[in-house]
Coordinates of C-alpha atoms in Angstrom, one line a residue:
X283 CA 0.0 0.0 0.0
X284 CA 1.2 4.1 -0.5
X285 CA 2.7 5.6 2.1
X286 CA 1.8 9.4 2.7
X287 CA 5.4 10.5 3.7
X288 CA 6.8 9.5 0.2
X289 CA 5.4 12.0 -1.9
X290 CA 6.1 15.5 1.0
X291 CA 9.9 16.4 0.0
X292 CA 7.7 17.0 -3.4
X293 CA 5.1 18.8 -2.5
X294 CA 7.1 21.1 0.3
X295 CA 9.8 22.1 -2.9
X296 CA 6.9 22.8 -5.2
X297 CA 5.0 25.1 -2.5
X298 CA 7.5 27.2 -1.0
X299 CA 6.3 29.7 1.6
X300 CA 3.6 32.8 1.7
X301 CA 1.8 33.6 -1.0
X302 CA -0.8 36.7 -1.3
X303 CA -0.9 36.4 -5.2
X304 CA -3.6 38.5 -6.6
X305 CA -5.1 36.0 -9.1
X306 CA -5.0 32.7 -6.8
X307 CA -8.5 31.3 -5.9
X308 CA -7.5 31.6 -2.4
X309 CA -7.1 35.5 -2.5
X310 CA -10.9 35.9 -1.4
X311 CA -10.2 34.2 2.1
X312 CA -7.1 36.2 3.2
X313 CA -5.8 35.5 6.8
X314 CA -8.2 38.4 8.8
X315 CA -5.2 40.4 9.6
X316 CA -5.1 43.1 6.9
X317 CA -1.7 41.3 5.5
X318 CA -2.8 39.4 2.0
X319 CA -1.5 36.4 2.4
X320 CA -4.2 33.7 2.1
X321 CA -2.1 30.3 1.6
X322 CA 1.5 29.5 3.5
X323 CA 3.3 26.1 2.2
X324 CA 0.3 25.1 0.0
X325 CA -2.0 25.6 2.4
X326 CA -4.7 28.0 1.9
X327 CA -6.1 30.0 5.0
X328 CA -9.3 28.3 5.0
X329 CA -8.2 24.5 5.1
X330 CA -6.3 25.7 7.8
X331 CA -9.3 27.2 9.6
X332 CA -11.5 24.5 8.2
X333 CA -9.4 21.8 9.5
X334 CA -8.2 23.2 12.8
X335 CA -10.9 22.0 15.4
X336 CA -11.2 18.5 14.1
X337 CA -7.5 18.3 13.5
X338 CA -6.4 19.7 17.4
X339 CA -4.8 23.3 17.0
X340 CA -5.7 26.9 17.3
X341 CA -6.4 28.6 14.0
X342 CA -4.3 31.6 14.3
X343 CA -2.6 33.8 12.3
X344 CA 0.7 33.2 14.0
X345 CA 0.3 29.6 14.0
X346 CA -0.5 30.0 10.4
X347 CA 2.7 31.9 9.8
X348 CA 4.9 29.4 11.3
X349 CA 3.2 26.7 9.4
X350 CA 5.1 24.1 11.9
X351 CA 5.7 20.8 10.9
X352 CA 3.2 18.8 12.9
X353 CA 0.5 21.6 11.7
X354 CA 1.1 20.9 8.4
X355 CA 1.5 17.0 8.0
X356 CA -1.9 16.5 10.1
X357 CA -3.3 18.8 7.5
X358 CA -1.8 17.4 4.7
X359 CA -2.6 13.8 6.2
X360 CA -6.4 14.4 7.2
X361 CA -7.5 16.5 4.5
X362 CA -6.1 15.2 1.5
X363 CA -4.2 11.8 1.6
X364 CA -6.8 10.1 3.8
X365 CA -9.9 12.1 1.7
X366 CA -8.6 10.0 -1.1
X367 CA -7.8 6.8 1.2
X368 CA -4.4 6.9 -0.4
X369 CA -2.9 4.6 2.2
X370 CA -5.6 1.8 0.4
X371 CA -4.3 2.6 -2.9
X372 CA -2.1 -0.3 -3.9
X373 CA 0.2 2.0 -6.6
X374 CA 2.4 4.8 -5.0
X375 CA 2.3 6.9 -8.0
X376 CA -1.3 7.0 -8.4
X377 CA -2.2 7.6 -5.1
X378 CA 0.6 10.1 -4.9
X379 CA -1.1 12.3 -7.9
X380 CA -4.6 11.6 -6.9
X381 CA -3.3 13.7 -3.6
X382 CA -1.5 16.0 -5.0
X383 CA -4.8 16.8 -7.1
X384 CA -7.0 16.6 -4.2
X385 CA -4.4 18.9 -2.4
X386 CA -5.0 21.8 -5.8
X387 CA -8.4 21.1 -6.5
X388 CA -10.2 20.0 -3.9
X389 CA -10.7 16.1 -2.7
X390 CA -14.4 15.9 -4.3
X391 CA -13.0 17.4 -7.5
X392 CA -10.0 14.9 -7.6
X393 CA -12.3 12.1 -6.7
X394 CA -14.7 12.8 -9.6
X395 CA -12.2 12.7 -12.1
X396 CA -10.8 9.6 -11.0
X397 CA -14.0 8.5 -11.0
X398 CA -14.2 9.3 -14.8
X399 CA -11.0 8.0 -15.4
X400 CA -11.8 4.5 -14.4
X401 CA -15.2 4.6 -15.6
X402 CA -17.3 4.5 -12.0
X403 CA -20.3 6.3 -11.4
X404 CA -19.6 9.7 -10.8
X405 CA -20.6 10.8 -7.4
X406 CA -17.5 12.4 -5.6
X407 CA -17.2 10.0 -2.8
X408 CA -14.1 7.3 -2.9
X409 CA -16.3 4.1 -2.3
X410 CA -15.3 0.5 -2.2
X411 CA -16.0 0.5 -6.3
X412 CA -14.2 3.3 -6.9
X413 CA -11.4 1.8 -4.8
X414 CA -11.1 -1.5 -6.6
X415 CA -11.3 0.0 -9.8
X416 CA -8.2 2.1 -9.0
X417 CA -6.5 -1.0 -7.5
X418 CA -7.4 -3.2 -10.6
X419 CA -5.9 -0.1 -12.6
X420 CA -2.9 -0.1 -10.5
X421 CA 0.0 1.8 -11.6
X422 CA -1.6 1.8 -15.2
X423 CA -3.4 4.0 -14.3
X424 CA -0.7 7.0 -13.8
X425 CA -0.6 8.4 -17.3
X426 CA -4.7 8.6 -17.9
X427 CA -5.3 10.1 -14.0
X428 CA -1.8 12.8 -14.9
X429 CA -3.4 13.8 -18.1
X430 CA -6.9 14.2 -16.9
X431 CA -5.3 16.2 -14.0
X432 CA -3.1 18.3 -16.5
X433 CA -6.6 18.8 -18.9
X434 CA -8.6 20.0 -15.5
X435 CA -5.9 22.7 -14.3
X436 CA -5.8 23.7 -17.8
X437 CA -8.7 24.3 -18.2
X438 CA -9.4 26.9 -15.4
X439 CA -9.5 30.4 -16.0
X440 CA -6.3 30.9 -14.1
X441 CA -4.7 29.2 -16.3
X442 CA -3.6 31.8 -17.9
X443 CA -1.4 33.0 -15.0
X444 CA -0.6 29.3 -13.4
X445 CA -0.8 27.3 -16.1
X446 CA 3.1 26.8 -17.5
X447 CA 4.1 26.3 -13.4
X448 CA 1.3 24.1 -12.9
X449 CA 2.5 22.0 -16.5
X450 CA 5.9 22.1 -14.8
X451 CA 4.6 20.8 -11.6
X452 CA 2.6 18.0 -12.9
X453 CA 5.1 16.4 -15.7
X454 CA 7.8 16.3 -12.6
X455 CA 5.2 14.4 -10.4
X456 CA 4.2 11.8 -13.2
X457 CA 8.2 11.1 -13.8
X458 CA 8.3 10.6 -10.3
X459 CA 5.2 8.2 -10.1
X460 CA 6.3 6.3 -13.1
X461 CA 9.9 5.5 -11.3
X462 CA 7.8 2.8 -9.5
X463 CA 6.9 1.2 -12.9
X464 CA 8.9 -2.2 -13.9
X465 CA 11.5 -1.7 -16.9
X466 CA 10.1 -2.6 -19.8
X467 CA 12.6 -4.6 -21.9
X468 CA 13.3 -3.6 -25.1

């Protein structure tokens, strides 16, 4: 089965620190302090609000500044990796993208596309059908759940602003999933 850890070093690089970018989603739930900044190491001001009584801590703005690690792997562990039940996905890489998507768009979101993907009914909740058929999938199933990932973010209005980082983002992740895959002999 995936291991949550595995895919963090990834997602840490790829998210840096504070953002108050203008044109990010997140900019209409700014931290209530006057400063901006809505989202600190991926993590958008309200998961981190949203999250905070279920998950133990204090929703403040200075906890939210310091981001410290404990904060930010329950988050990452409660609200995204077990929304998708990646530690019951039997391929790394997939459940590693599946995520990662959850973690940009939204658990529901990645779920439904998934969902698609391996031709289950569509209802945004990661059921025991929509389980096996990612597990019958297995790590097959990297390239189709990357590219309908890729063709979502893509097709967002932001795209225009994100769209060549988010590209960037998501070909490193699907080399990285695909390092799991058996060499193929020529």
């Amino acid at each position: 089965m995936a291991n949550w850890r595995n895919i963090i070093p990834f997602i840490r690089k790829a998210e840096g620190g504070l953002s108050k970018h203008s044109k990010d989603s997140a900019a209409k739930n700014p931290v209530p302090d006057g400063s901006g900044y809505h989202t600190n190491k991926g993590i958008t001001w309200g998961t981190f609000t949203g999250l905070a009584a279920r998950l133990g801590y204090t929703p403040t703005p200075a906890l939210f500044y310091q981001m410290p690690d404990w904060v930010w792997e329950k988050i990452w562990k409660a609200g995204f990796w077990d929304a998708v039940k990646g530690d019951r996905i039997t391929s790394q890489g997939v459940a590693d993208i599946l995520a990662d998507f959850a973690w940009g768009a939204g658990p529901g979101r990645a779920i439904r596309v998934v969902q698609k993907v391996v031709g289950v009914p569509v209802d945004g909740r990661l059921g025991p059908q929509t389980l096996a058929a990612i597990n019958r999938r297995g790590s097959g199933l990297i390239e189709p759940l990357a590219a309908a990932k890729k063709a979502f973010y893509l097709s967002l209005q932001s795209a225009a602003t994100f769209g060549a980082g988010w590209s960037k983002r998501l070909d490193e992740l699907e080399a990285i999933a695909k390092k799991e895959l058996p060499a193929v002999a020529a």
